[in-house]
């Protein structure tokens, strides 16, 4: 019984060995053969075309505005007066002044004499008052210096108040005077008053 089992085992082992050798031979043969060529896929070339970018600017001129139907109002006329000022008992009434008033024949600055107005600049009519048709006056007090200029102008009376004050002060700063001269020496004259009237021309 043991001899038969031994014989069968030997036959089985030989058969398995022969199968393994046959499988190895097949695998070696398959490895030596060239691989099959697959299907070739062609990829199309993509090329971006050259483009030129142009920038355009809008150069169209704006339309000309239409002319107003009604002409602008006429420039209002403003009168300026200098009230009498008490200067050491001497009352001097300055003449009514208009724009750039030049007084001729007042004499040289070297001789003795009282101050006299040479140039009085017309003030600018405030736009707010002009649009509303407001009229009035301002009395400005200031000092005439030794060279004939105006210093420290202040409003001492205004009707209506706070409407023409700034315009009157700015105009007073541009006034020019012949200074007061005593013994050949110019001296300052404080307390000089000037009334500026704002009126709209008809």
mmCIF file of C-alpha atoms in Angstrom:
data_model
loop_
_atom_site.group_PDB
_atom_site.id
_atom_site.type_symbol
_atom_site.label_atom_id
_atom_site.label_comp_id
_atom_site.label_asym_id
_atom_site.label_seq_id
_atom_site.Cartn_x
_atom_site.Cartn_y
_atom_site.Cartn_z
ATOM 1 C CA UNK A 1 0.000 0.000 0.000
ATOM 2 C CA UNK A 2 2.801 2.398 0.844
ATOM 3 C CA UNK A 3 4.568 1.578 -2.447
ATOM 4 C CA UNK A 4 1.480 2.489 -4.445
ATOM 5 C CA UNK A 5 1.107 5.818 -2.607
ATOM 6 C CA UNK A 6 4.748 6.583 -3.148
ATOM 7 C CA UNK A 7 4.437 5.819 -6.854
ATOM 8 C CA UNK A 8 1.341 8.024 -7.230
ATOM 9 C CA UNK A 9 2.981 10.883 -5.364
ATOM 10 C CA UNK A 10 6.017 10.648 -7.622
ATOM 11 C CA UNK A 11 3.837 10.717 -10.741
ATOM 12 C CA UNK A 12 1.905 13.715 -9.413
ATOM 13 C CA UNK A 13 5.101 15.573 -8.645
ATOM 14 C CA UNK A 14 6.519 14.881 -12.084
ATOM 15 C CA UNK A 15 3.312 16.092 -13.721
ATOM 16 C CA UNK A 16 3.311 19.348 -11.720
ATOM 17 C CA UNK A 17 6.962 19.969 -12.551
ATOM 18 C CA UNK A 18 6.306 19.391 -16.265
ATOM 19 C CA UNK A 19 3.407 21.888 -16.148
ATOM 20 C CA UNK A 20 5.555 24.491 -14.440
ATOM 21 C CA UNK A 21 8.282 24.119 -17.097
ATOM 22 C CA UNK A 22 5.682 24.457 -19.871
ATOM 23 C CA UNK A 23 4.217 27.615 -18.250
ATOM 24 C CA UNK A 24 7.638 29.203 -17.878
ATOM 25 C CA UNK A 25 8.440 28.499 -21.524
ATOM 26 C CA UNK A 26 5.172 30.150 -22.587
ATOM 27 C CA UNK A 27 5.814 33.220 -20.501
ATOM 28 C CA UNK A 28 9.321 33.619 -21.911
ATOM 29 C CA UNK A 29 7.969 33.347 -25.425
ATOM 30 C CA UNK A 30 5.297 35.979 -24.812
ATOM 31 C CA UNK A 31 7.868 38.406 -23.333
ATOM 32 C CA UNK A 32 10.146 38.174 -26.379
ATOM 33 C CA UNK A 33 7.424 39.104 -28.905
ATOM 34 C CA UNK A 34 7.094 42.780 -29.927
ATOM 35 C CA UNK A 35 4.144 44.715 -28.429
ATOM 36 C CA UNK A 36 1.180 45.426 -30.603
ATOM 37 C CA UNK A 37 1.065 48.955 -31.943
ATOM 38 C CA UNK A 38 -2.001 50.759 -30.709
ATOM 39 C CA UNK A 39 -4.109 53.250 -32.620
ATOM 40 C CA UNK A 40 -2.321 56.581 -33.216
ATOM 41 C CA UNK A 41 -4.259 59.705 -32.211
ATOM 42 C CA UNK A 42 -3.126 62.964 -33.828
ATOM 43 C CA UNK A 43 -3.553 66.111 -31.746
ATOM 44 C CA UNK A 44 -4.327 69.215 -33.780
ATOM 45 C CA UNK A 45 -2.026 72.210 -33.359
ATOM 46 C CA UNK A 46 -3.776 75.264 -31.864
ATOM 47 C CA UNK A 47 -2.256 78.611 -32.810
ATOM 48 C CA UNK A 48 -3.649 81.930 -31.544
ATOM 49 C CA UNK A 49 -3.891 84.504 -34.325
ATOM 50 C CA UNK A 50 -1.991 87.770 -33.833
ATOM 51 C CA UNK A 51 -4.341 90.614 -32.944
ATOM 52 C CA UNK A 52 -3.686 94.361 -32.679
ATOM 53 C CA UNK A 53 -5.530 96.307 -29.984
ATOM 54 C CA UNK A 54 -6.369 99.885 -30.843
ATOM 55 C CA UNK A 55 -7.507 102.401 -28.271
ATOM 56 C CA UNK A 56 -9.896 105.091 -29.434
ATOM 57 C CA UNK A 57 -10.464 108.312 -27.545
ATOM 58 C CA UNK A 58 -13.631 110.317 -27.741
ATOM 59 C CA UNK A 59 -12.533 113.759 -28.977
ATOM 60 C CA UNK A 60 -15.946 115.128 -29.713
ATOM 61 C CA UNK A 61 -16.263 118.697 -28.525
ATOM 62 C CA UNK A 62 -19.189 119.549 -26.251
ATOM 63 C CA UNK A 63 -22.060 121.499 -27.662
ATOM 64 C CA UNK A 64 -21.872 125.223 -27.234
ATOM 65 C CA UNK A 65 -24.353 126.385 -24.587
ATOM 66 C CA UNK A 66 -27.244 128.407 -25.794
ATOM 67 C CA UNK A 67 -27.118 132.123 -25.225
ATOM 68 C CA UNK A 68 -29.525 133.385 -22.561
ATOM 69 C CA UNK A 69 -32.661 135.091 -23.775
ATOM 70 C CA UNK A 70 -32.302 137.971 -21.345
ATOM 71 C CA UNK A 71 -29.088 140.014 -21.178
ATOM 72 C CA UNK A 72 -27.250 140.188 -17.829
ATOM 73 C CA UNK A 73 -28.192 143.073 -15.546
ATOM 74 C CA UNK A 74 -26.238 146.262 -15.830
ATOM 75 C CA UNK A 75 -23.379 146.838 -13.410
ATOM 76 C CA UNK A 76 -24.811 148.665 -10.416
ATOM 77 C CA UNK A 77 -23.456 152.069 -9.626
ATOM 78 C CA UNK A 78 -22.072 152.703 -6.151
ATOM 79 C CA UNK A 79 -21.588 156.124 -4.659
ATOM 80 C CA UNK A 80 -18.980 156.865 -2.048
ATOM 81 C CA UNK A 81 -19.107 159.857 0.229
ATOM 82 C CA UNK A 82 -16.779 161.068 2.931
ATOM 83 C CA UNK A 83 -18.667 162.713 5.805
ATOM 84 C CA UNK A 84 -17.173 165.621 7.683
ATOM 85 C CA UNK A 85 -14.517 164.566 10.198
ATOM 86 C CA UNK A 86 -13.615 166.672 13.231
ATOM 87 C CA UNK A 87 -9.796 166.993 13.220
ATOM 88 C CA UNK A 88 -8.556 169.352 15.919
ATOM 89 C CA UNK A 89 -11.382 171.777 15.293
ATOM 90 C CA UNK A 90 -10.960 171.833 11.504
ATOM 91 C CA UNK A 91 -13.858 170.413 9.468
ATOM 92 C CA UNK A 92 -12.857 169.179 6.036
ATOM 93 C CA UNK A 93 -15.447 167.772 3.654
ATOM 94 C CA UNK A 94 -13.927 165.433 1.075
ATOM 95 C CA UNK A 95 -15.566 165.394 -2.379
ATOM 96 C CA UNK A 96 -17.744 162.536 -3.591
ATOM 97 C CA UNK A 97 -15.498 159.838 -5.068
ATOM 98 C CA UNK A 98 -15.987 157.483 -8.002
ATOM 99 C CA UNK A 99 -13.732 154.740 -9.369
ATOM 100 C CA UNK A 100 -10.052 155.771 -9.600
ATOM 101 C CA UNK A 101 -10.734 159.389 -8.750
ATOM 102 C CA UNK A 102 -7.594 161.482 -9.322
ATOM 103 C CA UNK A 103 -7.486 164.892 -7.665
ATOM 104 C CA UNK A 104 -5.421 167.332 -9.723
ATOM 105 C CA UNK A 105 -3.743 170.406 -8.393
ATOM 106 C CA UNK A 106 -3.518 169.286 -4.775
ATOM 107 C CA UNK A 107 0.077 170.385 -4.616
ATOM 108 C CA UNK A 108 3.260 168.516 -3.740
ATOM 109 C CA UNK A 109 3.666 166.308 -0.740
ATOM 110 C CA UNK A 110 6.441 168.513 0.595
ATOM 111 C CA UNK A 111 4.222 171.495 1.578
ATOM 112 C CA UNK A 112 2.127 171.693 4.711
ATOM 113 C CA UNK A 113 -1.544 170.858 4.372
ATOM 114 C CA UNK A 114 -4.416 168.589 5.309
ATOM 115 C CA UNK A 115 -4.973 165.149 3.856
ATOM 116 C CA UNK A 116 -6.914 164.924 0.582
ATOM 117 C CA UNK A 117 -8.279 161.900 -1.329
ATOM 118 C CA UNK A 118 -6.379 161.001 -4.487
ATOM 119 C CA UNK A 119 -7.749 157.568 -5.491
ATOM 120 C CA UNK A 120 -10.969 155.893 -4.374
ATOM 121 C CA UNK A 121 -11.692 152.452 -5.807
ATOM 122 C CA UNK A 122 -15.277 151.442 -6.498
ATOM 123 C CA UNK A 123 -16.227 148.365 -4.412
ATOM 124 C CA UNK A 124 -17.607 145.141 -5.846
ATOM 125 C CA UNK A 125 -21.373 144.835 -5.435
ATOM 126 C CA UNK A 126 -22.101 141.617 -3.485
ATOM 127 C CA UNK A 127 -23.739 139.051 -5.741
ATOM 128 C CA UNK A 128 -26.256 137.966 -3.108
ATOM 129 C CA UNK A 129 -27.447 141.536 -2.609
ATOM 130 C CA UNK A 130 -27.549 142.174 -6.355
ATOM 131 C CA UNK A 131 -29.669 139.065 -7.002
ATOM 132 C CA UNK A 132 -32.106 140.057 -4.258
ATOM 133 C CA UNK A 133 -32.207 143.720 -5.252
ATOM 134 C CA UNK A 134 -30.859 144.906 -1.880
ATOM 135 C CA UNK A 135 -29.480 148.445 -1.612
ATOM 136 C CA UNK A 136 -27.837 150.220 1.318
ATOM 137 C CA UNK A 137 -24.772 152.000 2.614
ATOM 138 C CA UNK A 138 -21.747 151.466 4.855
ATOM 139 C CA UNK A 139 -19.730 154.015 6.840
ATOM 140 C CA UNK A 140 -16.103 152.928 7.237
ATOM 141 C CA UNK A 141 -13.628 154.508 9.642
ATOM 142 C CA UNK A 142 -9.886 154.155 9.162
ATOM 143 C CA UNK A 143 -6.478 155.796 9.594
ATOM 144 C CA UNK A 144 -4.671 157.629 6.771
ATOM 145 C CA UNK A 145 -0.980 156.778 7.152
ATOM 146 C CA UNK A 146 2.054 158.966 6.487
ATOM 147 C CA UNK A 147 2.398 157.568 2.964
ATOM 148 C CA UNK A 148 -1.292 158.122 2.114
ATOM 149 C CA UNK A 149 -2.481 154.516 2.420
ATOM 150 C CA UNK A 150 -5.387 153.258 4.551
ATOM 151 C CA UNK A 151 -4.909 151.213 7.711
ATOM 152 C CA UNK A 152 -7.277 149.391 10.081
ATOM 153 C CA UNK A 153 -10.620 150.035 8.361
ATOM 154 C CA UNK A 154 -13.659 149.183 10.511
ATOM 155 C CA UNK A 155 -17.399 149.406 9.861
ATOM 156 C CA UNK A 156 -19.076 151.798 12.296
ATOM 157 C CA UNK A 157 -22.494 151.861 10.618
ATOM 158 C CA UNK A 158 -24.193 149.709 7.986
ATOM 159 C CA UNK A 159 -27.709 149.561 6.608
ATOM 160 C CA UNK A 160 -28.639 146.750 6.206
ATOM 161 C CA UNK A 161 -25.992 145.186 8.476
ATOM 162 C CA UNK A 162 -23.631 142.386 7.399
ATOM 163 C CA UNK A 163 -24.489 142.689 3.709
ATOM 164 C CA UNK A 164 -22.034 145.219 2.266
ATOM 165 C CA UNK A 165 -19.474 145.257 5.116
ATOM 166 C CA UNK A 166 -16.776 143.118 3.503
ATOM 167 C CA UNK A 167 -17.055 144.842 0.129
ATOM 168 C CA UNK A 168 -16.757 148.272 1.748
ATOM 169 C CA UNK A 169 -13.718 147.313 3.857
ATOM 170 C CA UNK A 170 -11.896 145.789 0.864
ATOM 171 C CA UNK A 171 -12.541 148.932 -1.184
ATOM 172 C CA UNK A 172 -11.362 151.223 1.626
ATOM 173 C CA UNK A 173 -8.028 149.409 1.839
ATOM 174 C CA UNK A 174 -7.335 150.476 -1.773
ATOM 175 C CA UNK A 175 -7.971 154.206 -1.176
ATOM 176 C CA UNK A 176 -5.044 156.604 -1.625
ATOM 177 C CA UNK A 177 -4.697 159.990 0.076
ATOM 178 C CA UNK A 178 -2.367 162.951 0.139
ATOM 179 C CA UNK A 179 -1.179 162.707 3.746
ATOM 180 C CA UNK A 180 -1.450 165.501 6.273
ATOM 181 C CA UNK A 181 1.838 167.431 6.410
ATOM 182 C CA UNK A 182 2.825 169.698 9.295
ATOM 183 C CA UNK A 183 6.203 171.508 9.299
ATOM 184 C CA UNK A 184 7.221 169.372 6.322
ATOM 185 C CA UNK A 185 6.614 166.099 8.165
ATOM 186 C CA UNK A 186 3.762 163.707 7.183
ATOM 187 C CA UNK A 187 1.647 162.559 10.117
ATOM 188 C CA UNK A 188 -1.088 159.975 10.459
ATOM 189 C CA UNK A 189 -4.742 160.984 10.567
ATOM 190 C CA UNK A 190 -6.954 158.622 12.598
ATOM 191 C CA UNK A 191 -10.735 158.566 12.630
ATOM 192 C CA UNK A 192 -11.284 159.308 8.924
ATOM 193 C CA UNK A 193 -14.775 158.252 7.870
ATOM 194 C CA UNK A 194 -16.049 157.381 4.422
ATOM 195 C CA UNK A 195 -19.631 156.534 3.432
ATOM 196 C CA UNK A 196 -20.072 154.055 0.584
ATOM 197 C CA UNK A 197 -23.556 153.834 -0.921
ATOM 198 C CA UNK A 198 -24.648 150.695 -2.791
ATOM 199 C CA UNK A 199 -27.426 151.358 -5.287
ATOM 200 C CA UNK A 200 -28.653 149.342 -8.272
ATOM 201 C CA UNK A 201 -28.857 151.360 -11.475
ATOM 202 C CA UNK A 202 -32.299 151.629 -13.086
#
